[in-house]
């Protein structure tokens, strides 16, 4: 499992949380302004017997002084920055590593075409499910008990993995903390706590895509039950039956593309 995949998974999970906090805070500030204006209007009506005195709106002491236009600019700037980061991540994943570059790069045109056919890239797909605490954080001790129950092994990148029964040491899926850098301190789990964990897998993997998702979904459902937590999709929405079927359809399409690339 590539460490870049873990960083990408945590990045995408964090984007949803950041935007949610931003819009909640913006909505709160707008409500403060509206309430302040309403208070000013009431004062003006009460003092209508003195027309020569103009009642200015009085802002509450905890209201933000930034204008609505500036807030819109801040939002646009934030979205632009997030968009730029996502595009950069996509671009980085599209660039072939040196080991993946064709050996016929400087050959004649005919040889280059043949090399392209021989080295057709196999499409990758990331599966992700999130388990979030309902109220208080999930303790390290509870996570250790759940990991043992689900036969998850602590290993590479300091996170937990489910390995195929065939003995292949490539993980079927992995479990990381939703708090960056996503690792678990194995020697200090008693004092560890996290608001949630994420299960993720990269396809193609050691098992068929459908079987990988079957095991991953069963583990996520069991984790949610053991930890009294909520099972969410990669956008942190409640994982519905419709979403599950949609993921299965995406896996089926991905498997078809992999077969074409390998043929």
Coordinates of C-alpha atoms in Angstrom, one line a residue:
X1 CA 0.0 0.0 0.0
X2 CA 1.6 3.3 -1.2
X3 CA 2.0 6.0 1.5
X4 CA 0.8 8.5 -1.2
X5 CA -2.6 6.7 -1.3
X6 CA -3.0 7.2 2.5
X7 CA -2.2 10.9 2.2
X8 CA -4.7 11.2 -0.6
X9 CA -7.4 9.4 1.4
X10 CA -6.9 11.6 4.4
X11 CA -6.8 14.8 2.2
X12 CA -10.1 14.0 0.6
X13 CA -11.7 13.2 3.9
X14 CA -10.4 16.4 5.4
X15 CA -11.7 18.6 2.6
X16 CA -15.3 17.7 3.4
X17 CA -14.8 18.5 7.1
X18 CA -13.1 21.9 6.3
X19 CA -15.8 23.0 3.9
X20 CA -18.5 21.9 6.4
X21 CA -16.9 24.0 9.2
X22 CA -16.5 27.0 6.9
X23 CA -20.1 27.1 5.7
X24 CA -21.4 26.6 9.2
X25 CA -19.3 29.5 10.5
X26 CA -20.4 31.7 7.6
X27 CA -24.0 30.9 8.2
X28 CA -23.6 31.8 11.9
X29 CA -22.0 35.2 11.0
X30 CA -24.9 36.0 8.6
X31 CA -27.4 35.2 11.3
X32 CA -25.6 37.6 13.7
X33 CA -25.8 40.4 11.1
X34 CA -29.5 39.8 10.5
X35 CA -30.3 39.8 14.2
X36 CA -28.3 43.1 14.6
X37 CA -30.2 44.7 11.8
X38 CA -33.5 43.6 13.2
X39 CA -32.5 45.1 16.6
X40 CA -31.5 48.4 15.0
X41 CA -34.9 48.6 13.1
X42 CA -36.8 48.0 16.4
X43 CA -34.8 50.8 18.1
X44 CA -35.5 53.1 15.2
X45 CA -39.2 52.4 15.4
X46 CA -39.2 53.1 19.2
X47 CA -37.4 56.4 18.6
X48 CA -39.6 57.5 15.7
X49 CA -40.9 60.4 17.8
X50 CA -37.4 62.0 17.3
X51 CA -37.1 62.2 13.5
X52 CA -34.0 64.4 13.6
X53 CA -32.0 61.6 15.3
X54 CA -31.0 58.8 13.0
X55 CA -30.5 55.4 14.6
X56 CA -27.5 53.6 13.2
X57 CA -27.4 49.8 13.3
X58 CA -25.6 48.6 16.4
X59 CA -23.6 45.5 15.9
X60 CA -23.3 42.9 18.7
X61 CA -19.8 42.8 20.2
X62 CA -19.2 39.3 19.0
X63 CA -20.1 39.9 15.4
X64 CA -17.5 39.8 12.7
X65 CA -16.6 43.1 11.0
X66 CA -15.9 41.5 7.6
X67 CA -18.4 42.5 4.9
X68 CA -20.5 40.0 3.0
X69 CA -18.4 40.8 -0.2
X70 CA -15.2 40.0 1.6
X71 CA -16.7 36.7 2.9
X72 CA -17.7 35.7 -0.6
X73 CA -14.1 36.5 -1.8
X74 CA -12.7 34.4 1.1
X75 CA -15.0 31.5 0.1
X76 CA -14.0 31.8 -3.6
X77 CA -10.3 31.9 -2.6
X78 CA -10.7 28.9 -0.3
X79 CA -12.4 26.9 -3.0
X80 CA -9.8 27.9 -5.6
X81 CA -7.0 26.7 -3.3
X82 CA -8.8 23.4 -2.6
X83 CA -9.4 22.9 -6.3
X84 CA -5.8 23.6 -7.1
X85 CA -4.6 21.0 -4.5
X86 CA -7.0 18.4 -5.9
X87 CA -5.9 19.1 -9.5
X88 CA -2.2 18.8 -8.4
X89 CA -2.9 15.5 -6.8
X90 CA -4.6 14.3 -9.9
X91 CA -1.7 15.4 -12.0
X92 CA 0.8 13.7 -9.8
X93 CA -1.1 10.4 -10.0
X94 CA -1.2 10.7 -13.8
X95 CA 2.6 11.1 -14.2
X96 CA 4.3 7.8 -14.8
X97 CA 7.1 6.9 -12.4
X98 CA 10.5 6.1 -14.0
X99 CA 10.0 2.3 -13.5
X100 CA 6.7 2.5 -15.4
X101 CA 8.2 4.3 -18.5
X102 CA 8.5 2.2 -21.6
X103 CA 12.0 0.9 -22.5
X104 CA 11.2 1.7 -26.2
X105 CA 11.0 5.4 -25.5
X106 CA 13.7 6.3 -28.0
X107 CA 13.0 3.7 -30.6
X108 CA 11.4 4.1 -34.0
X109 CA 7.7 4.9 -34.4
X110 CA 6.6 1.3 -35.0
X111 CA 8.5 0.1 -31.9
X112 CA 6.9 2.8 -29.8
X113 CA 3.4 1.9 -30.9
X114 CA 4.2 -1.8 -30.0
X115 CA 5.5 -0.7 -26.6
X116 CA 2.4 1.4 -25.9
X117 CA 0.3 -1.7 -26.4
X118 CA 2.5 -3.8 -24.2
X119 CA 2.6 -1.2 -21.4
X120 CA -1.0 -0.1 -21.4
X121 CA -1.6 1.3 -17.9
X122 CA -4.0 -0.6 -15.6
X123 CA -6.6 1.8 -14.1
X124 CA -6.5 2.3 -10.4
X125 CA -9.5 2.8 -8.0
X126 CA -9.7 3.8 -4.4
X127 CA -12.4 2.4 -2.1
X128 CA -13.1 4.2 1.1
X129 CA -15.5 3.9 4.1
X130 CA -15.5 6.0 7.2
X131 CA -16.4 5.1 10.8
X132 CA -17.2 8.2 13.0
X133 CA -17.8 8.3 16.7
X134 CA -21.3 9.3 17.6
X135 CA -20.3 11.4 20.6
X136 CA -17.0 11.0 22.4
X137 CA -13.8 10.0 20.7
X138 CA -13.0 6.3 20.0
X139 CA -10.4 5.1 22.5
X140 CA -7.2 3.3 21.5
X141 CA -8.1 0.3 23.7
X142 CA -11.4 -0.1 22.0
X143 CA -9.7 0.1 18.6
X144 CA -7.2 -2.6 19.6
X145 CA -10.0 -4.9 20.7
X146 CA -11.9 -4.3 17.4
X147 CA -8.8 -4.8 15.3
X148 CA -8.2 -8.2 16.9
X149 CA -11.9 -9.2 16.4
X150 CA -11.6 -8.3 12.7
X151 CA -8.1 -9.9 12.3
X152 CA -6.5 -6.6 11.3
X153 CA -2.7 -6.7 11.7
X154 CA -0.6 -3.7 12.7
X155 CA 2.1 -3.2 10.1
X156 CA 3.4 -1.0 7.3
X157 CA 3.0 2.8 7.7
X158 CA 2.0 2.2 11.3
X159 CA -1.6 1.4 10.5
X160 CA -3.7 -1.8 10.5
X161 CA -4.2 -4.1 7.5
X162 CA -6.4 -7.1 6.5
X163 CA -4.3 -9.6 4.4
X164 CA -5.5 -12.2 2.0
X165 CA -5.7 -15.8 3.3
X166 CA -3.5 -16.9 0.4
X167 CA -0.4 -15.7 2.3
X168 CA 0.2 -12.8 -0.1
X169 CA 1.4 -9.9 2.1
X170 CA -0.3 -7.3 -0.1
X171 CA -3.2 -5.9 2.0
X172 CA -6.8 -6.4 0.9
X173 CA -7.7 -3.2 2.7
X174 CA -6.3 -1.0 5.5
X175 CA -7.5 1.0 8.5
X176 CA -6.1 4.4 9.4
X177 CA -7.0 7.2 11.8
X178 CA -8.9 10.1 10.4
X179 CA -6.5 12.4 12.2
X180 CA -3.4 13.2 10.2
X181 CA -0.9 11.6 9.7
X182 CA -3.4 8.7 10.1
X183 CA -1.1 6.5 12.1
X184 CA -1.6 4.6 15.4
X185 CA 1.0 4.7 18.2
X186 CA 1.0 0.9 19.0
X187 CA 3.1 1.4 22.2
X188 CA 0.7 4.1 23.5
X189 CA -2.7 3.0 22.5
X190 CA -4.1 3.3 26.0
X191 CA -3.8 7.0 25.9
X192 CA -4.8 7.3 22.2
X193 CA -8.1 8.6 21.0
X194 CA -9.5 9.5 17.6
X195 CA -12.9 10.9 16.3
X196 CA -13.0 8.2 13.7
X197 CA -11.2 5.8 11.4
X198 CA -11.2 5.1 7.6
X199 CA -11.1 1.8 5.8
X200 CA -9.6 2.0 2.3
X201 CA -8.4 -0.3 -0.5
X202 CA -6.7 0.1 -3.8
X203 CA -8.0 -1.8 -6.8
X204 CA -6.8 -4.0 -8.4
X205 CA -5.5 -5.8 -5.4
X206 CA -4.8 -9.3 -4.2
X207 CA -8.5 -10.2 -4.4
X208 CA -11.3 -9.6 -7.0
X209 CA -12.7 -6.1 -6.6
X210 CA -16.2 -7.3 -5.6
X211 CA -14.7 -9.6 -2.9
X212 CA -12.5 -6.8 -1.6
X213 CA -15.5 -4.6 -1.1
X214 CA -17.5 -7.4 0.4
X215 CA -14.9 -7.9 3.1
X216 CA -14.3 -4.2 3.6
X217 CA -18.0 -3.5 4.0
X218 CA -18.5 -6.3 6.5
X219 CA -15.5 -5.1 8.5
X220 CA -16.8 -1.5 8.5
X221 CA -20.3 -2.6 9.7
X222 CA -18.7 -4.7 12.4
X223 CA -16.5 -1.8 13.5
X224 CA -19.5 0.5 13.7
X225 CA -21.3 -1.9 15.9
X226 CA -18.3 -2.6 18.2
X227 CA -17.4 1.1 18.6
X228 CA -21.0 2.4 18.7
X229 CA -20.1 4.6 15.7
X230 CA -21.7 5.7 12.5
X231 CA -20.9 4.1 9.1
X232 CA -20.3 6.8 6.4
X233 CA -19.3 6.8 2.8
X234 CA -16.2 8.7 1.5
X235 CA -18.1 12.0 1.5
X236 CA -19.1 11.4 5.2
X237 CA -22.7 10.9 4.3
X238 CA -24.6 8.0 5.9
X239 CA -23.9 4.9 3.9
X240 CA -27.2 4.0 2.3
X241 CA -28.2 0.8 0.3
X242 CA -28.3 3.0 -2.8
X243 CA -24.7 4.1 -2.2
X244 CA -23.6 0.5 -1.7
X245 CA -25.1 -0.5 -5.0
X246 CA -23.6 2.4 -6.7
X247 CA -20.1 1.4 -5.4
X248 CA -20.6 -2.1 -6.6
X249 CA -21.5 -0.9 -10.0
X250 CA -18.4 1.3 -10.1
X251 CA -16.3 -1.7 -9.1
X252 CA -17.8 -3.8 -11.8
X253 CA -17.0 -1.2 -14.4
X254 CA -13.5 -0.8 -13.1
X255 CA -13.0 -4.6 -13.3
X256 CA -14.1 -4.4 -17.0
X257 CA -11.5 -1.7 -17.7
X258 CA -8.8 -3.7 -16.0
X259 CA -9.5 -6.7 -18.1
X260 CA -9.3 -4.6 -21.3
X261 CA -6.0 -3.1 -20.2
X262 CA -4.5 -6.5 -19.4
X263 CA -5.8 -8.2 -22.6

